[in-house]
Short mmCIF file of C-alpha atoms in Angstrom, two decimals:
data_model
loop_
_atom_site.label_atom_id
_atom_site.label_comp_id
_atom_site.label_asym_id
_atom_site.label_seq_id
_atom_site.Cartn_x
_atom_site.Cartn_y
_atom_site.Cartn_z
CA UNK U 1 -21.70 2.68 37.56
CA UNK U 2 -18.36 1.59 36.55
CA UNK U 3 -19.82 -2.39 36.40
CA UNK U 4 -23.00 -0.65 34.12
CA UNK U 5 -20.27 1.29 32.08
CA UNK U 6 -18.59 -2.08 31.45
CA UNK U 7 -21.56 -3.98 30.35
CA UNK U 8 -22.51 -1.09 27.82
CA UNK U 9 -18.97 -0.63 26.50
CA UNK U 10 -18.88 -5.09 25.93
CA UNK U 11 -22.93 -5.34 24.71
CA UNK U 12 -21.56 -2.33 21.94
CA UNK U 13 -18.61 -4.77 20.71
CA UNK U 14 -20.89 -7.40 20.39
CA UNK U 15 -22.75 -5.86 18.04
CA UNK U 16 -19.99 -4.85 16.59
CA UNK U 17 -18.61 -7.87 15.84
CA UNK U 18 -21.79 -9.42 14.99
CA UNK U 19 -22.13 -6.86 12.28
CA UNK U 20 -18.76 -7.46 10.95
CA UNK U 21 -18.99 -11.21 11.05
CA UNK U 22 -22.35 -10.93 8.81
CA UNK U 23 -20.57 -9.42 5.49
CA UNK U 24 -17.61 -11.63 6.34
CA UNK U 25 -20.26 -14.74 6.17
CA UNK U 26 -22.12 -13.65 3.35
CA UNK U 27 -18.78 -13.92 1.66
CA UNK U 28 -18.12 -17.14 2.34
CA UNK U 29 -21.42 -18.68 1.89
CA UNK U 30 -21.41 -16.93 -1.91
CA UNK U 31 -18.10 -18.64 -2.79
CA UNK U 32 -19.24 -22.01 -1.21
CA UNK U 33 -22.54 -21.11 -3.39
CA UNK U 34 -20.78 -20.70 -6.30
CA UNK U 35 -18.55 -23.99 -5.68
CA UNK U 36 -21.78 -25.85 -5.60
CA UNK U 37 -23.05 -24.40 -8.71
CA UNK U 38 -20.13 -25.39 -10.21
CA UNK U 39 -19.75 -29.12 -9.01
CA UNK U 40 -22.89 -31.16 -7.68
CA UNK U 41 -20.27 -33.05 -5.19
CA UNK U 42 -19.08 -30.23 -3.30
CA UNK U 43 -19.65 -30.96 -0.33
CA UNK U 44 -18.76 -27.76 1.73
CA UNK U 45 -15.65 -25.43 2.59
CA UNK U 46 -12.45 -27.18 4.32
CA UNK U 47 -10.54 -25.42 6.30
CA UNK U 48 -8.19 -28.27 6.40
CA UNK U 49 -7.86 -28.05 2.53
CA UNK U 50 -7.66 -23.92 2.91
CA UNK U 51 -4.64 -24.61 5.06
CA UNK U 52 -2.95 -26.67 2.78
CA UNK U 53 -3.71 -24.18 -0.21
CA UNK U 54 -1.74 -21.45 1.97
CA UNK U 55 1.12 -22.92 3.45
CA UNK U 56 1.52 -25.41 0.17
CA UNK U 57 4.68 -24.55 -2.10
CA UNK U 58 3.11 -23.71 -5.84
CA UNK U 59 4.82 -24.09 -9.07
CA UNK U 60 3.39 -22.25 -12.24
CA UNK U 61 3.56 -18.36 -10.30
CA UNK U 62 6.17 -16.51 -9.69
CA UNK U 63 9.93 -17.61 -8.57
CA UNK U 64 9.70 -14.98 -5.70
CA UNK U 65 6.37 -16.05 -4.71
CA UNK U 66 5.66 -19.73 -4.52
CA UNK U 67 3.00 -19.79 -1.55
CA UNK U 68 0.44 -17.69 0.36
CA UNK U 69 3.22 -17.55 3.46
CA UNK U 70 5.61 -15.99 1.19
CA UNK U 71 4.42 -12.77 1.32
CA UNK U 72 1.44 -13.16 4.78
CA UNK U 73 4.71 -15.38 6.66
CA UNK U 74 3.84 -18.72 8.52
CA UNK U 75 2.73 -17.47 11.11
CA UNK U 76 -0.90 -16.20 10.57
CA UNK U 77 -1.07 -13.92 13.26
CA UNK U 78 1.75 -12.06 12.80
CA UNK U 79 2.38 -9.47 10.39
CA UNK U 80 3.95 -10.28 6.82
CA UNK U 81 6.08 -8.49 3.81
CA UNK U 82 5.39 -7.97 0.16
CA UNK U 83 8.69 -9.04 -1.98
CA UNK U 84 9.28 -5.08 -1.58
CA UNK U 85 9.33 -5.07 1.76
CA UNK U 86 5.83 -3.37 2.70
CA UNK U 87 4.90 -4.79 6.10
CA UNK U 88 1.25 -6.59 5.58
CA UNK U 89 -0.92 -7.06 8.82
CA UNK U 90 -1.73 -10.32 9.86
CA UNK U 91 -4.73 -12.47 7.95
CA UNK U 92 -5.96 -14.64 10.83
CA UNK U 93 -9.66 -13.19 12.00
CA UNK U 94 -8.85 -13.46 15.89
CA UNK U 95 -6.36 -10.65 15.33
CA UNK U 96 -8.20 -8.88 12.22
CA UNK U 97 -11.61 -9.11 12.76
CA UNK U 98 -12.05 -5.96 9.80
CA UNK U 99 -11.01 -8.41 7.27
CA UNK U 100 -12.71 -10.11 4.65
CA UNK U 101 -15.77 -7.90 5.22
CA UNK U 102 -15.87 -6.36 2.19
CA UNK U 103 -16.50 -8.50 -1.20
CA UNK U 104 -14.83 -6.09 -3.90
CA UNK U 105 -11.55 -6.30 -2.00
CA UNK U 106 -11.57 -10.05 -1.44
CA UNK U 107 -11.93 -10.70 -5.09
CA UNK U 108 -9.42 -7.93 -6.04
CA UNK U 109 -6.49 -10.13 -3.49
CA UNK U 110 -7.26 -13.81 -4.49
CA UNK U 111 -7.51 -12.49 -8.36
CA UNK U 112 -3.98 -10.93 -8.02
CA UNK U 113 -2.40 -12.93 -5.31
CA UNK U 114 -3.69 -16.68 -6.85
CA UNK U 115 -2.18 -15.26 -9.83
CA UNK U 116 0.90 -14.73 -8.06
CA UNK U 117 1.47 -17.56 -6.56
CA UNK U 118 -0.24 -20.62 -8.52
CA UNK U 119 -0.18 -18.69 -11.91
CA UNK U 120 -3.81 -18.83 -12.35
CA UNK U 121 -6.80 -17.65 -10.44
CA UNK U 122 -8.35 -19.39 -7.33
CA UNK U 123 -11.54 -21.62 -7.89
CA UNK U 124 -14.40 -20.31 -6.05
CA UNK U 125 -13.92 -23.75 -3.46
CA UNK U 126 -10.08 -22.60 -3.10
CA UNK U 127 -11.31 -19.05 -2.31
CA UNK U 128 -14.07 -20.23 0.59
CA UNK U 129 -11.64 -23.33 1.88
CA UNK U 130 -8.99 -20.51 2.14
CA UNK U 131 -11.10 -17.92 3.84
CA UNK U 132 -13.02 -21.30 6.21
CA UNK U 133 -9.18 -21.68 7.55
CA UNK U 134 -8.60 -18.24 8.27
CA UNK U 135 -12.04 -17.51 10.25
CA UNK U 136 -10.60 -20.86 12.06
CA UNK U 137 -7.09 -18.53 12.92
CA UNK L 1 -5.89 43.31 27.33
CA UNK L 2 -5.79 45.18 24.27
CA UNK L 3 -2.17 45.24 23.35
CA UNK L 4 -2.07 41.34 24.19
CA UNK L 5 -4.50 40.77 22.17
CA UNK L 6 -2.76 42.53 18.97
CA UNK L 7 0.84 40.83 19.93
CA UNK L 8 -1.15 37.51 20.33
CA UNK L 9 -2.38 38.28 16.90
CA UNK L 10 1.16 39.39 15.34
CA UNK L 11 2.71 36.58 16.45
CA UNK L 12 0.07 34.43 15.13
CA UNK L 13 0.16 35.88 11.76
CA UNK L 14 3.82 35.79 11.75
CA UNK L 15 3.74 32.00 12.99
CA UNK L 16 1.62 31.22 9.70
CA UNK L 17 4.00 33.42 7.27
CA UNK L 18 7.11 31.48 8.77
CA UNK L 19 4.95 28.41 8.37
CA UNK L 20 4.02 29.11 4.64
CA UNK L 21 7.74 29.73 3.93
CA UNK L 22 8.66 26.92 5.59
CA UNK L 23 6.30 24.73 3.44
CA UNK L 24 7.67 26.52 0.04
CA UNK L 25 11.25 25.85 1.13
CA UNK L 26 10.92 22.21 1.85
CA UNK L 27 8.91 21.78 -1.62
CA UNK L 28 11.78 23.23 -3.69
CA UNK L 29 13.93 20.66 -1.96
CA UNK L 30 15.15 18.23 -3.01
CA UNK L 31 14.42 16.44 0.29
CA UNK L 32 10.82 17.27 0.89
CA UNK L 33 8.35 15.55 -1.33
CA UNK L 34 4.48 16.16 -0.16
CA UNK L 35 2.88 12.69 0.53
CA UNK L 36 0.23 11.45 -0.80
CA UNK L 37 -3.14 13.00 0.48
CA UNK L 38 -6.25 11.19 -1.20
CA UNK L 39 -7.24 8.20 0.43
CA UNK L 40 -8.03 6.23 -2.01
CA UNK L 41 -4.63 6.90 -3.70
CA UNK L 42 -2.98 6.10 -0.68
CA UNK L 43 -5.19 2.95 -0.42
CA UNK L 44 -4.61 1.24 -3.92
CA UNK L 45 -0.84 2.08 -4.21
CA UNK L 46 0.24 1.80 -0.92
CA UNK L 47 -0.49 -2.01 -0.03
CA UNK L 48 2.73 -3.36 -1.84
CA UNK L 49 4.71 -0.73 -1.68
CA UNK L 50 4.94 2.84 0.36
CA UNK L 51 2.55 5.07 -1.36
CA UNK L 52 5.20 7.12 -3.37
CA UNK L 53 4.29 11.02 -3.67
CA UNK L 54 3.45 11.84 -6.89
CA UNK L 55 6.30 15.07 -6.91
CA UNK L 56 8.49 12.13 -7.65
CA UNK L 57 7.43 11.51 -11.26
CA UNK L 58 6.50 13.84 -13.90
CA UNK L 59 2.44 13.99 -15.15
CA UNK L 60 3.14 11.74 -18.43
CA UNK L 61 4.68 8.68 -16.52
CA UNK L 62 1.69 8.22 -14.40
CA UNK L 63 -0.68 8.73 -17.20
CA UNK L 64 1.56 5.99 -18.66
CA UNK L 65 1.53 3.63 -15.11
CA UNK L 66 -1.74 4.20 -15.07
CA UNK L 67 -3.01 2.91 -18.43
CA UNK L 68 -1.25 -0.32 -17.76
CA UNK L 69 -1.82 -1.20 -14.51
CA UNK L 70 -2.57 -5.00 -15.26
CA UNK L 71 0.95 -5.42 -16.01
CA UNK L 72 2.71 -3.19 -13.43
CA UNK L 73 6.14 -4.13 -13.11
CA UNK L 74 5.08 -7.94 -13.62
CA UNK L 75 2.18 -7.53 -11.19
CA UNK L 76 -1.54 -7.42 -11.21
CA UNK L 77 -2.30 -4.20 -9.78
CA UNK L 78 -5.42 -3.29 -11.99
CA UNK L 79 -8.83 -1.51 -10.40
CA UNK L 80 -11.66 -0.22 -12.30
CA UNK L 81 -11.93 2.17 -14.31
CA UNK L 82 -13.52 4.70 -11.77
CA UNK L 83 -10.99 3.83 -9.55
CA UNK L 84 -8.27 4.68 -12.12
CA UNK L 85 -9.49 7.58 -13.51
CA UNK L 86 -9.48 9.47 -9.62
CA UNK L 87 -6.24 8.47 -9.06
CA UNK L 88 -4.95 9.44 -12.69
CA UNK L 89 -6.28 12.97 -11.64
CA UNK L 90 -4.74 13.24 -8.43
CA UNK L 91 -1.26 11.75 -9.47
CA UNK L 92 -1.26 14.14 -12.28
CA UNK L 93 -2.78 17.18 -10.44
CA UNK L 94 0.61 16.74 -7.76
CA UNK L 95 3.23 15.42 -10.16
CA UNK L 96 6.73 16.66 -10.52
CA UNK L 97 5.74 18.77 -13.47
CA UNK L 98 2.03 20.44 -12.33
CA UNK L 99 2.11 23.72 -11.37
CA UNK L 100 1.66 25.19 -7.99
CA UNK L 101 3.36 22.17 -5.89
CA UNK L 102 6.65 23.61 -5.50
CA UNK L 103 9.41 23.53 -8.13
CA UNK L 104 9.80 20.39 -8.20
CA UNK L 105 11.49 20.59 -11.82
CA UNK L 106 14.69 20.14 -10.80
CA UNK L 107 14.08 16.39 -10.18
CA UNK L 108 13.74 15.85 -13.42
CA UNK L 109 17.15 17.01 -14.67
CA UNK L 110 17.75 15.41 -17.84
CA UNK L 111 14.89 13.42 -18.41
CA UNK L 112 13.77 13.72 -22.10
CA UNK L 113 10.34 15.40 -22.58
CA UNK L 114 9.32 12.78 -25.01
CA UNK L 115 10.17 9.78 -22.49
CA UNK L 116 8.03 8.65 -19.43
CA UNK L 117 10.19 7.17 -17.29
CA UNK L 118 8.10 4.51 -15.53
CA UNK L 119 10.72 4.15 -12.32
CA UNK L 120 11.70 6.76 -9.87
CA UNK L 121 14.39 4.91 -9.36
CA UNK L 122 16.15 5.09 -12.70
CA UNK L 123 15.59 9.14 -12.74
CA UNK L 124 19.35 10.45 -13.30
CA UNK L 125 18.69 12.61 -10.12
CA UNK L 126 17.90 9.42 -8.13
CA UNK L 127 20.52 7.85 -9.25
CA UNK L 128 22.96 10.62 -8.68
CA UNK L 129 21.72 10.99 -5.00
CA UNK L 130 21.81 7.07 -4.18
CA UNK L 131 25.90 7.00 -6.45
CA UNK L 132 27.65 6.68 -2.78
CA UNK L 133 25.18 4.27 -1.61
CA UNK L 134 27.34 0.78 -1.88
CA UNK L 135 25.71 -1.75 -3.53
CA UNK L 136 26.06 -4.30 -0.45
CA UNK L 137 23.25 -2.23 0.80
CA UNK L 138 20.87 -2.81 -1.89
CA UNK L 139 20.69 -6.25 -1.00
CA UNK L 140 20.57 -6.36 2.55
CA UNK L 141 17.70 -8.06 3.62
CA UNK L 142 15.79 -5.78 5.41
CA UNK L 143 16.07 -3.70 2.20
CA UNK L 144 14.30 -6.17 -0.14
CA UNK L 145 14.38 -3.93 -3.17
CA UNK L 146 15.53 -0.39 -3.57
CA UNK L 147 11.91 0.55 -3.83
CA UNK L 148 11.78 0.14 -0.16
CA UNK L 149 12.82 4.05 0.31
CA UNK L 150 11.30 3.90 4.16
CA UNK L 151 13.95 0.70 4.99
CA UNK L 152 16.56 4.04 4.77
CA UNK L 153 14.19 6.88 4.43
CA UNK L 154 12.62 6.33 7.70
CA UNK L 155 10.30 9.35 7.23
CA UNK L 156 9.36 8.89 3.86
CA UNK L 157 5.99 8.10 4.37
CA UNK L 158 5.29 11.89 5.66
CA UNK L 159 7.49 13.07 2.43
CA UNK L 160 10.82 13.54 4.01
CA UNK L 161 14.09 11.91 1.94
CA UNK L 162 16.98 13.43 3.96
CA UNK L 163 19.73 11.66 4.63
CA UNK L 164 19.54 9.77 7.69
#
């Protein structure tokens, strides 16, 4: 019983996490899309580049906010701080598998947080390279 | 049975008056701020900062805040215009000025009715209550900024700014 119980309870969070890896996909695969569209030698989301993009001191934002690990820290699985001193939870997807699951709210960030930081928006191959290296976390 | 039944009930009864008063005295304090209820409220202006309760500003600074949201203190904190307009209505319905959320009035002593002051924390009353603070607090790091209120204010995300 308690073995069936068990096998229910982990076939349930399978599907779950199938289902919230499918929006999370569809994301990416739209940004990577639009990359394309945009230059004919794209040739596919880097996480390595995405990693660079975060940790990478930016000039051209704000003094306060020069990278990504500014305000979401170094360490990607552990919680950040905004400048005000909100506490942020961590990005990484092995510790927040919600994230990045719904589109509207993806944009809204990289529109105002690229802004922050690099003083301009994200490309659309920034914005899949950056969410490539966190499905990687 | 019967007469248990009717003390039960008293007590009851009396349990929601004291409750109710309760409620009304902490609203006309100056200590007690209701926090925000709506979730979406919560959602959009709590990410960067604590959600502050709207009793802490009066109905024409929001209105203000909220018609310039894509420069917000040197931020981007714009949503659409759906988005905006709920949130207008809820700040507005509970700020420091509507009617029926306590008297909150007295918070703002001395503000001008023709200005709308866009920071709590340049209200004279705010400033008065936080004079004996020392500023070697302010920038202590685990402070940040003295829009931080829950780095002192520990339960200021349920609406409570006693000293602590």
């Amino acid at each position: 019983m308690q073995t069936l119980s068990r096998f229910m309870f982990l076939a349930a969070l399978t599907v779950m996490s199938v289902a919230q890896a499918a929006p999370r996909d569809d994301i990416l695969a739209a940004y990577a899309a639009q990359a394309k569209a945009g230059d004919a030698a794209f040739a596919g989301v880097s996480a390595v580049r995405g990693e660079a993009l975060h940790r990478d001191r930016h000039a051209g934002g704000k003094a306060d906010s020069p990278s990504c690990t500014s305000c979401h820290g170094e360490n990607t699985r552990a919680a950040g701080r905004t400048p005000v001193g909100k506490t942020i939870d961590p990005v990484a997807v092995s510790v927040a598998p919600t994230r990045y699951t719904d589109a509207a709210k993806v944009e809204k960030w990289f529109r105002r947080n690229c802004r922050e930081v690099l003083g301009r928006e994200c490309s659309a191959r920034e914005k899949g390279d950056w969410l490539a290296f966190m499905i990687t976390q | 049975m019967k007469p248990l039944i009717r003390s039960i009930a008293v007590g009851a009864a009396l349990f929601a008056v004291g409750a109710v008063m309760l409620e009304r005295a902490k609203a006309g304090s100056d200590e007690f701020f209701p926090p925000v209820t709506d979730p979406l409220t919560r959602q959009e202006c709590g990410s960067c900062h604590m959600a502050f309760p709207a009793g802490l500003l009066p109905a024409r600074s929001w209105q203000k805040m909220m018609g310039e949201l894509d420069n917000h203190f040197g931020d981007d904190a714009s949503v659409d215009a759906a988005t905006a307009r709920q949130i207008t209505t809820y700040l507005v319905a509970h700020a420091a000025d509507s009617a029926g959320h306590g008297d909150m009035r007295r918070w703002l002593r001395r503000v001008p009715a023709s200005a709308a002051p866009q920071r709590i924390t340049e209200l004279p009353k705010w400033v008065r209550e936080h004079r004996e603070v020392s500023p070697r607090e302010w920038t202590r790091k685990e402070i940040a900024s003295k829009v931080n209120c829950v780095a002192c204010h520990v339960d200021a995300e349920r609406g409570y700014f006693e000293d602590d």
